[in-house]
Structure formats: structure tokens, C-alpha cells
């Protein structure tokens, strides 16, 4: 290819224009193709940058989710690591602690060396019948607990996980099969005629009566009215034999109460406040009977 160029000569004389003819060679085809490769490389770099950006975005999102999960875990753990305590009557009760979870609201009316009288506010429970003959059989209790836990943690009409509450309650019902009142949140009660027990979870109070319906027909929702209860606290792990002995002791003690008596047909309730990994001497359990005022 021939190129004509023009330049100026700057000598002292009059400027003149000088024309030059320059002959160049055509660039090889490989050189001509270079811009195409550059465009391909640029496109590849853009795709790589997009992938890198996506990886960083996902990593950032994962980090944010992890931080929220860790924060939630720390909050839940603190409820067990930093428990609350009830007012104690003796050294055994002073060593007991309970998780900082929602429980039944009550007011202590009176207290002596053997028991205290409480007025409980109304609440709602989720209830199921246990498969065994005993209230504290490990297999039956585990099965019933899992059924109720599934409802509490999302197996319900709203697919909503609800907050855990305390304590676990075990209850025997009257022999005539009448539905009994229960307390927080897991209650097990025996149906006298059939040697059956029922377990219940206390429902978070923020729902009131607007609780999601269970998907499992074995779970029912009930409202428990306010009641007056005689309560005794004790530590350790609960057995059926222990419940029978403590119930008998409480009934005998209430015979000498000048203001309250055991309500006709009342059956025993056992509240267990702590998770299984809690040390026996720091566990808080309560055995209670419904009472009413004696007539003047």
C-alpha cells in the first residue's frame, strides 16, 4: 500500500512543501484477527467478573444469615445459661433454676413450710394422649413430646414455629373422664378409667385464642380457666412412684389447712421446668393439686 505524506521544511529560506511516497506492507492475517480475540477476551473477562461478583454476593448473604442465626442461637442459649429462680422456702429450692421462658402467670396467696397456694391465670394448651400406662415412662413421654413439639415448631395450619414455653406438666384426670385443667406447657394427665395419660404444651400467650390448628389429629387445643392450686417444689428426676408418694404427702398436709381444701375430684399435676441435660439438684419440679376455700 502506498501512502503520500506531506511535511514542511523549515529552513531560513521560504518554506517549501516536500512530498514523500512511502510504501508499506499489508499486515499478516494474524495481526488483523487480533481485535476479534481482544473482544472475545473482554467478553470472557466480563463473564468471569460476573461470576466473581455473584460469589461475593452469595458469601456476603451467607455471612449475614450466619450472623443472624448465631445471634438467635446466643439469645436462646442465654435463656438456659442465665436462668431465673422462684422465691425459695428452703435450701433445696434455692439451688433450683428454670429457663427464662414464658410460663403460666400466677400469684402466691399464701406459703408455709410444706406448700404454697397459688392463683393461676387462664391459658391455652395443646394436648395429646400418651400411648403407655404411665405418665413418666420414657418411651411414651418421648413419643407424646415429639407429637406436640411438631405442632409447636410448624406442623400446624399456619406452618408457623412458635416459641417454646415451660414447664412440662404431667396430669392425672378424674376417673369419670372429665377434661381437667392443665398448666404450662407440657402436661401429662392420666384418664382414670383407661389408665391413659395426657400431655400438654402451654401455648404462647400472644396468640390468645387465635392459635393455628394442628395438622395431626392426635393434637387438640384447649383453654384452661384460672384455678387455685396447692404446690410443692422438689428437685431431681421424676418417677411414677415419686409422684404417688408426694401426692399422698400433699393431700395429708392439706387436711390440716385452715383455709383451703382439695377440690372434689382433683387429680395431681406435675410440672417439670428443665431440659434433660440439667443437673438433678438444679432441676425444678412441682407437684400440685387444685384446691378451693373452705366454707365458713
mmCIF file of C-alpha atoms in Angstrom:
data_model
loop_
_atom_site.group_PDB
_atom_site.id
_atom_site.type_symbol
_atom_site.label_atom_id
_atom_site.label_comp_id
_atom_site.label_asym_id
_atom_site.label_seq_id
_atom_site.Cartn_x
_atom_site.Cartn_y
_atom_site.Cartn_z
ATOM 1 C CA UNK A 1 0.000 0.000 0.000
ATOM 2 C CA UNK A 2 1.388 3.455 -0.987
ATOM 3 C CA UNK A 3 0.898 6.425 1.354
ATOM 4 C CA UNK A 4 1.517 10.033 0.337
ATOM 5 C CA UNK A 5 2.732 12.232 3.215
ATOM 6 C CA UNK A 6 3.356 15.977 3.304
ATOM 7 C CA UNK A 7 5.831 17.800 5.508
ATOM 8 C CA UNK A 8 7.257 21.307 5.797
ATOM 9 C CA UNK A 9 10.950 22.273 5.514
ATOM 10 C CA UNK A 10 11.849 24.962 7.994
ATOM 11 C CA UNK A 11 14.953 26.481 6.574
ATOM 12 C CA UNK A 12 15.763 30.190 6.638
ATOM 13 C CA UNK A 13 14.525 30.445 3.083
ATOM 14 C CA UNK A 14 10.926 30.416 2.018
ATOM 15 C CA UNK A 15 9.068 27.384 3.318
ATOM 16 C CA UNK A 16 8.544 24.672 0.816
ATOM 17 C CA UNK A 17 6.387 21.595 0.840
ATOM 18 C CA UNK A 18 8.043 18.230 0.367
ATOM 19 C CA UNK A 19 6.037 15.210 -0.797
ATOM 20 C CA UNK A 20 7.176 11.741 0.061
ATOM 21 C CA UNK A 21 5.911 8.431 -1.085
ATOM 22 C CA UNK A 22 6.017 5.654 1.478
ATOM 23 C CA UNK A 23 5.269 2.075 0.615
ATOM 24 C CA UNK A 24 4.059 -0.215 3.383
ATOM 25 C CA UNK A 25 3.222 -3.917 3.508
ATOM 26 C CA UNK A 26 -0.197 -5.349 4.349
ATOM 27 C CA UNK A 27 -0.266 -6.740 7.876
ATOM 28 C CA UNK A 28 -0.470 -10.529 8.134
ATOM 29 C CA UNK A 29 -3.897 -12.041 8.600
ATOM 30 C CA UNK A 30 -2.940 -12.988 12.133
ATOM 31 C CA UNK A 31 -2.480 -9.353 13.023
ATOM 32 C CA UNK A 32 -5.849 -8.444 11.512
ATOM 33 C CA UNK A 33 -7.565 -11.113 13.627
ATOM 34 C CA UNK A 34 -6.176 -9.696 16.878
ATOM 35 C CA UNK A 35 -9.098 -7.282 17.542
ATOM 36 C CA UNK A 36 -11.535 -10.242 17.406
ATOM 37 C CA UNK A 37 -9.521 -12.086 20.041
ATOM 38 C CA UNK A 38 -9.428 -8.962 22.158
ATOM 39 C CA UNK A 39 -13.235 -8.735 22.012
ATOM 40 C CA UNK A 40 -13.504 -12.437 22.996
ATOM 41 C CA UNK A 41 -11.069 -11.921 25.870
ATOM 42 C CA UNK A 42 -13.054 -8.884 27.034
ATOM 43 C CA UNK A 43 -16.278 -10.910 26.950
ATOM 44 C CA UNK A 44 -14.626 -13.735 28.873
ATOM 45 C CA UNK A 45 -13.351 -11.285 31.475
ATOM 46 C CA UNK A 46 -16.841 -9.802 31.818
ATOM 47 C CA UNK A 47 -18.323 -13.261 32.423
ATOM 48 C CA UNK A 48 -15.592 -14.024 34.950
ATOM 49 C CA UNK A 49 -16.183 -10.741 36.731
ATOM 50 C CA UNK A 50 -19.904 -11.522 36.893
ATOM 51 C CA UNK A 51 -19.191 -14.909 38.442
ATOM 52 C CA UNK A 52 -16.801 -13.369 40.960
ATOM 53 C CA UNK A 53 -19.366 -10.715 41.859
ATOM 54 C CA UNK A 54 -22.019 -13.391 42.324
ATOM 55 C CA UNK A 55 -19.705 -15.397 44.575
ATOM 56 C CA UNK A 56 -19.002 -12.333 46.715
ATOM 57 C CA UNK A 57 -22.710 -11.500 46.902
ATOM 58 C CA UNK A 58 -23.574 -15.043 47.990
ATOM 59 C CA UNK A 59 -20.750 -15.032 50.520
ATOM 60 C CA UNK A 60 -21.986 -11.735 51.935
ATOM 61 C CA UNK A 61 -25.562 -13.020 52.142
ATOM 62 C CA UNK A 62 -24.406 -16.263 53.787
ATOM 63 C CA UNK A 63 -22.374 -14.282 56.304
ATOM 64 C CA UNK A 64 -25.399 -12.127 57.113
ATOM 65 C CA UNK A 65 -27.629 -15.179 57.580
ATOM 66 C CA UNK A 66 -24.969 -16.868 59.718
ATOM 67 C CA UNK A 67 -24.707 -13.801 61.925
ATOM 68 C CA UNK A 68 -28.488 -13.750 62.426
ATOM 69 C CA UNK A 69 -28.519 -17.471 63.225
ATOM 70 C CA UNK A 70 -25.670 -17.049 65.692
ATOM 71 C CA UNK A 71 -27.456 -14.117 67.298
ATOM 72 C CA UNK A 72 -30.672 -16.155 67.606
ATOM 73 C CA UNK A 73 -28.715 -19.112 68.995
ATOM 74 C CA UNK A 74 -26.992 -16.876 71.530
ATOM 75 C CA UNK A 75 -30.353 -15.440 72.604
ATOM 76 C CA UNK A 76 -31.903 -18.884 73.053
ATOM 77 C CA UNK A 77 -28.806 -20.235 74.830
ATOM 78 C CA UNK A 78 -28.850 -17.314 77.252
ATOM 79 C CA UNK A 79 -32.332 -18.357 78.386
ATOM 80 C CA UNK A 80 -30.807 -21.575 79.721
ATOM 81 C CA UNK A 81 -27.346 -20.323 80.725
ATOM 82 C CA UNK A 82 -28.833 -17.416 82.698
ATOM 83 C CA UNK A 83 -31.997 -18.952 84.197
ATOM 84 C CA UNK A 84 -34.447 -17.361 86.585
ATOM 85 C CA UNK A 85 -35.340 -18.518 90.090
ATOM 86 C CA UNK A 86 -38.544 -18.622 92.067
ATOM 87 C CA UNK A 87 -38.788 -17.453 95.636
ATOM 88 C CA UNK A 88 -37.462 -20.324 97.750
ATOM 89 C CA UNK A 89 -38.657 -21.771 101.041
ATOM 90 C CA UNK A 90 -35.518 -23.823 101.767
ATOM 91 C CA UNK A 91 -32.004 -24.666 100.533
ATOM 92 C CA UNK A 92 -33.248 -27.273 98.046
ATOM 93 C CA UNK A 93 -35.438 -24.691 96.327
ATOM 94 C CA UNK A 94 -32.654 -22.092 96.464
ATOM 95 C CA UNK A 95 -30.499 -24.340 94.241
ATOM 96 C CA UNK A 96 -33.269 -24.834 91.669
ATOM 97 C CA UNK A 97 -33.379 -22.800 88.477
ATOM 98 C CA UNK A 98 -35.711 -22.599 85.475
ATOM 99 C CA UNK A 99 -35.111 -21.458 81.860
ATOM 100 C CA UNK A 100 -36.059 -17.865 81.149
ATOM 101 C CA UNK A 101 -39.082 -18.865 79.046
ATOM 102 C CA UNK A 102 -42.740 -17.921 79.199
ATOM 103 C CA UNK A 103 -44.719 -19.790 81.809
ATOM 104 C CA UNK A 104 -48.142 -19.641 83.434
ATOM 105 C CA UNK A 105 -48.786 -16.377 85.248
ATOM 106 C CA UNK A 106 -49.735 -16.792 88.894
ATOM 107 C CA UNK A 107 -49.906 -15.028 92.243
ATOM 108 C CA UNK A 108 -48.797 -16.619 95.525
ATOM 109 C CA UNK A 109 -51.658 -16.273 98.016
ATOM 110 C CA UNK A 110 -50.031 -17.964 100.996
ATOM 111 C CA UNK A 111 -46.979 -20.049 101.849
ATOM 112 C CA UNK A 112 -45.891 -22.348 104.675
ATOM 113 C CA UNK A 113 -43.082 -24.845 105.252
ATOM 114 C CA UNK A 114 -44.834 -27.594 103.270
ATOM 115 C CA UNK A 115 -46.516 -25.932 100.265
ATOM 116 C CA UNK A 116 -47.754 -22.671 98.789
ATOM 117 C CA UNK A 117 -51.164 -21.647 97.468
ATOM 118 C CA UNK A 118 -51.227 -20.047 94.013
ATOM 119 C CA UNK A 119 -53.914 -18.370 91.943
ATOM 120 C CA UNK A 120 -53.268 -19.203 88.278
ATOM 121 C CA UNK A 121 -54.421 -17.092 85.339
ATOM 122 C CA UNK A 122 -56.173 -18.733 82.342
ATOM 123 C CA UNK A 123 -54.103 -20.097 79.434
ATOM 124 C CA UNK A 124 -54.275 -22.306 76.336
ATOM 125 C CA UNK A 125 -52.644 -25.695 75.809
ATOM 126 C CA UNK A 126 -52.007 -28.176 73.007
ATOM 127 C CA UNK A 127 -52.772 -31.688 74.259
ATOM 128 C CA UNK A 128 -52.241 -35.295 73.183
ATOM 129 C CA UNK A 129 -52.944 -38.711 74.736
ATOM 130 C CA UNK A 130 -49.920 -40.788 75.680
ATOM 131 C CA UNK A 131 -49.611 -44.375 74.406
ATOM 132 C CA UNK A 132 -48.487 -46.023 77.668
ATOM 133 C CA UNK A 133 -49.997 -46.642 81.086
ATOM 134 C CA UNK A 134 -47.576 -44.388 82.948
ATOM 135 C CA UNK A 135 -47.004 -40.657 82.964
ATOM 136 C CA UNK A 136 -43.224 -40.831 83.261
ATOM 137 C CA UNK A 137 -42.427 -43.771 81.005
ATOM 138 C CA UNK A 138 -39.507 -42.636 78.827
ATOM 139 C CA UNK A 139 -40.777 -44.152 75.588
ATOM 140 C CA UNK A 140 -44.369 -42.912 75.918
ATOM 141 C CA UNK A 141 -43.295 -39.484 77.131
ATOM 142 C CA UNK A 142 -40.838 -39.088 74.248
ATOM 143 C CA UNK A 143 -43.449 -40.027 71.643
ATOM 144 C CA UNK A 144 -46.028 -37.610 73.037
ATOM 145 C CA UNK A 145 -43.479 -34.835 73.453
ATOM 146 C CA UNK A 146 -42.418 -35.179 69.818
ATOM 147 C CA UNK A 147 -46.035 -35.032 68.601
ATOM 148 C CA UNK A 148 -46.609 -31.779 70.473
ATOM 149 C CA UNK A 149 -43.204 -30.367 69.519
ATOM 150 C CA UNK A 150 -44.006 -30.902 65.832
ATOM 151 C CA UNK A 151 -47.154 -28.820 66.244
ATOM 152 C CA UNK A 152 -45.318 -26.110 68.185
ATOM 153 C CA UNK A 153 -42.474 -25.870 65.677
ATOM 154 C CA UNK A 154 -44.508 -25.659 62.480
ATOM 155 C CA UNK A 155 -46.743 -28.680 61.836
ATOM 156 C CA UNK A 156 -49.848 -26.513 62.011
ATOM 157 C CA UNK A 157 -52.265 -24.732 59.688
ATOM 158 C CA UNK A 158 -50.080 -21.604 59.623
ATOM 159 C CA UNK A 159 -46.818 -23.543 59.115
ATOM 160 C CA UNK A 160 -45.523 -21.290 61.860
ATOM 161 C CA UNK A 161 -42.926 -22.065 64.502
ATOM 162 C CA UNK A 162 -43.965 -20.826 67.937
ATOM 163 C CA UNK A 163 -41.848 -20.018 70.965
ATOM 164 C CA UNK A 164 -41.040 -22.712 73.497
ATOM 165 C CA UNK A 165 -42.550 -22.374 76.983
ATOM 166 C CA UNK A 166 -42.027 -24.015 80.357
ATOM 167 C CA UNK A 167 -42.659 -26.192 82.366
ATOM 168 C CA UNK A 168 -43.591 -29.695 81.197
ATOM 169 C CA UNK A 169 -46.726 -30.742 83.048
ATOM 170 C CA UNK A 170 -47.963 -34.250 83.733
ATOM 171 C CA UNK A 171 -51.525 -34.644 84.938
ATOM 172 C CA UNK A 172 -53.921 -37.338 86.023
ATOM 173 C CA UNK A 173 -57.606 -36.731 85.315
ATOM 174 C CA UNK A 174 -60.653 -37.712 87.286
ATOM 175 C CA UNK A 175 -61.860 -41.258 86.955
ATOM 176 C CA UNK A 176 -65.057 -40.113 85.245
ATOM 177 C CA UNK A 177 -63.032 -38.919 82.258
ATOM 178 C CA UNK A 178 -63.864 -35.240 82.708
ATOM 179 C CA UNK A 179 -61.436 -32.949 80.945
ATOM 180 C CA UNK A 180 -59.178 -31.388 83.552
ATOM 181 C CA UNK A 181 -57.494 -28.009 83.700
ATOM 182 C CA UNK A 182 -53.784 -28.013 82.993
ATOM 183 C CA UNK A 183 -50.746 -25.809 83.370
ATOM 184 C CA UNK A 184 -47.687 -24.858 81.352
ATOM 185 C CA UNK A 185 -46.698 -26.086 78.687
ATOM 186 C CA UNK A 186 -46.408 -29.828 78.538
ATOM 187 C CA UNK A 187 -48.980 -31.606 80.653
ATOM 188 C CA UNK A 188 -49.445 -35.304 81.001
ATOM 189 C CA UNK A 189 -52.643 -36.464 82.665
ATOM 190 C CA UNK A 190 -53.950 -39.946 83.314
ATOM 191 C CA UNK A 191 -57.507 -40.858 82.319
ATOM 192 C CA UNK A 192 -58.509 -42.926 85.311
ATOM 193 C CA UNK A 193 -60.875 -45.415 83.679
ATOM 194 C CA UNK A 194 -58.498 -46.256 80.862
ATOM 195 C CA UNK A 195 -55.108 -45.976 82.569
ATOM 196 C CA UNK A 196 -54.182 -43.369 79.993
ATOM 197 C CA UNK A 197 -52.198 -40.166 80.411
ATOM 198 C CA UNK A 198 -52.341 -36.927 78.511
ATOM 199 C CA UNK A 199 -49.531 -34.499 77.798
ATOM 200 C CA UNK A 200 -49.982 -30.811 77.041
ATOM 201 C CA UNK A 201 -47.867 -27.842 75.964
ATOM 202 C CA UNK A 202 -48.584 -24.342 77.161
ATOM 203 C CA UNK A 203 -49.232 -22.078 74.184
ATOM 204 C CA UNK A 204 -47.538 -18.652 73.920
ATOM 205 C CA UNK A 205 -49.936 -16.107 75.383
ATOM 206 C CA UNK A 206 -49.536 -13.648 72.480
ATOM 207 C CA UNK A 207 -51.795 -15.850 70.330
ATOM 208 C CA UNK A 208 -54.703 -15.878 72.755
ATOM 209 C CA UNK A 209 -57.471 -17.967 71.180
ATOM 210 C CA UNK A 210 -56.132 -17.371 67.642
ATOM 211 C CA UNK A 211 -53.846 -20.384 67.617
ATOM 212 C CA UNK A 212 -53.079 -22.241 64.372
ATOM 213 C CA UNK A 213 -54.868 -25.580 64.042
ATOM 214 C CA UNK A 214 -52.883 -28.818 64.407
ATOM 215 C CA UNK A 215 -52.288 -30.879 61.272
ATOM 216 C CA UNK A 216 -52.053 -34.013 63.416
ATOM 217 C CA UNK A 217 -55.478 -35.152 64.643
ATOM 218 C CA UNK A 218 -53.823 -36.512 67.798
ATOM 219 C CA UNK A 219 -53.298 -32.921 68.985
ATOM 220 C CA UNK A 220 -56.143 -30.805 70.364
ATOM 221 C CA UNK A 221 -56.243 -27.194 71.565
ATOM 222 C CA UNK A 222 -57.944 -26.353 74.857
ATOM 223 C CA UNK A 223 -58.445 -23.337 77.076
ATOM 224 C CA UNK A 224 -57.676 -23.800 80.759
ATOM 225 C CA UNK A 225 -59.558 -21.492 83.139
ATOM 226 C CA UNK A 226 -57.965 -19.808 86.137
ATOM 227 C CA UNK A 227 -57.607 -22.006 89.221
ATOM 228 C CA UNK A 228 -56.252 -22.104 92.761
ATOM 229 C CA UNK A 229 -53.502 -24.702 93.301
ATOM 230 C CA UNK A 230 -51.528 -26.058 96.233
ATOM 231 C CA UNK A 231 -47.919 -26.502 95.042
ATOM 232 C CA UNK A 232 -44.800 -28.246 96.362
ATOM 233 C CA UNK A 233 -41.405 -27.906 94.620
ATOM 234 C CA UNK A 234 -38.761 -30.649 94.516
ATOM 235 C CA UNK A 235 -35.561 -31.400 92.602
ATOM 236 C CA UNK A 236 -34.216 -34.448 90.731
ATOM 237 C CA UNK A 237 -35.824 -36.605 88.050
ATOM 238 C CA UNK A 238 -39.491 -37.587 88.332
ATOM 239 C CA UNK A 239 -40.801 -41.158 88.527
ATOM 240 C CA UNK A 240 -44.327 -42.521 88.877
ATOM 241 C CA UNK A 241 -43.518 -43.851 92.347
ATOM 242 C CA UNK A 242 -42.218 -40.450 93.377
ATOM 243 C CA UNK A 243 -45.424 -38.777 92.179
ATOM 244 C CA UNK A 244 -47.622 -41.183 94.175
ATOM 245 C CA UNK A 245 -45.612 -40.607 97.341
ATOM 246 C CA UNK A 246 -45.548 -36.818 97.046
ATOM 247 C CA UNK A 247 -49.237 -36.620 96.139
ATOM 248 C CA UNK A 248 -50.153 -38.563 99.267
ATOM 249 C CA UNK A 249 -47.959 -36.271 101.391
ATOM 250 C CA UNK A 250 -49.551 -33.134 99.941
ATOM 251 C CA UNK A 251 -53.106 -34.416 100.398
ATOM 252 C CA UNK A 252 -52.410 -35.217 104.042
ATOM 253 C CA UNK A 253 -50.848 -31.796 104.632
ATOM 254 C CA UNK A 254 -53.854 -30.012 103.127
ATOM 255 C CA UNK A 255 -56.192 -31.771 105.550
ATOM 256 C CA UNK A 256 -54.779 -29.505 108.244
ATOM 257 C CA UNK A 257 -55.090 -26.277 106.245
ATOM 258 C CA UNK A 258 -57.484 -23.850 107.906
ATOM 259 C CA UNK A 259 -58.468 -22.029 104.702
ATOM 260 C CA UNK A 260 -58.189 -24.434 101.772
ATOM 261 C CA UNK A 261 -59.161 -27.995 100.952
ATOM 262 C CA UNK A 262 -58.563 -30.275 97.976
ATOM 263 C CA UNK A 263 -61.285 -29.752 95.397
ATOM 264 C CA UNK A 264 -63.525 -32.794 94.962
ATOM 265 C CA UNK A 265 -62.256 -34.977 92.096
ATOM 266 C CA UNK A 266 -58.981 -33.064 91.760
ATOM 267 C CA UNK A 267 -56.024 -35.038 90.430
ATOM 268 C CA UNK A 268 -52.325 -34.463 90.691
ATOM 269 C CA UNK A 269 -50.284 -32.371 88.254
ATOM 270 C CA UNK A 270 -46.516 -32.477 87.908
ATOM 271 C CA UNK A 271 -44.572 -29.586 86.374
ATOM 272 C CA UNK A 272 -41.055 -30.162 85.033
ATOM 273 C CA UNK A 273 -39.296 -26.924 84.124
ATOM 274 C CA UNK A 274 -35.882 -28.017 82.866
ATOM 275 C CA UNK A 275 -34.441 -29.716 79.761
ATOM 276 C CA UNK A 276 -32.971 -33.237 80.203
ATOM 277 C CA UNK A 277 -29.320 -32.083 80.381
ATOM 278 C CA UNK A 278 -29.926 -30.066 83.585
ATOM 279 C CA UNK A 279 -28.137 -31.347 86.692
ATOM 280 C CA UNK A 280 -30.554 -33.172 89.031
ATOM 281 C CA UNK A 281 -30.035 -30.925 92.050
ATOM 282 C CA UNK A 282 -30.725 -27.761 89.992
ATOM 283 C CA UNK A 283 -33.869 -29.103 88.335
ATOM 284 C CA UNK A 284 -37.181 -27.621 89.434
ATOM 285 C CA UNK A 285 -40.239 -29.855 89.530
ATOM 286 C CA UNK A 286 -43.592 -29.091 91.133
ATOM 287 C CA UNK A 287 -46.435 -31.313 92.245
ATOM 288 C CA UNK A 288 -49.813 -29.641 92.677
ATOM 289 C CA UNK A 289 -53.475 -30.214 93.475
ATOM 290 C CA UNK A 290 -56.414 -27.950 92.748
ATOM 291 C CA UNK A 291 -57.931 -26.531 95.951
ATOM 292 C CA UNK A 292 -60.843 -24.354 96.969
ATOM 293 C CA UNK A 293 -61.635 -22.274 100.015
ATOM 294 C CA UNK A 294 -63.376 -23.961 102.906
ATOM 295 C CA UNK A 295 -66.831 -22.733 103.654
ATOM 296 C CA UNK A 296 -67.116 -20.591 106.782
#
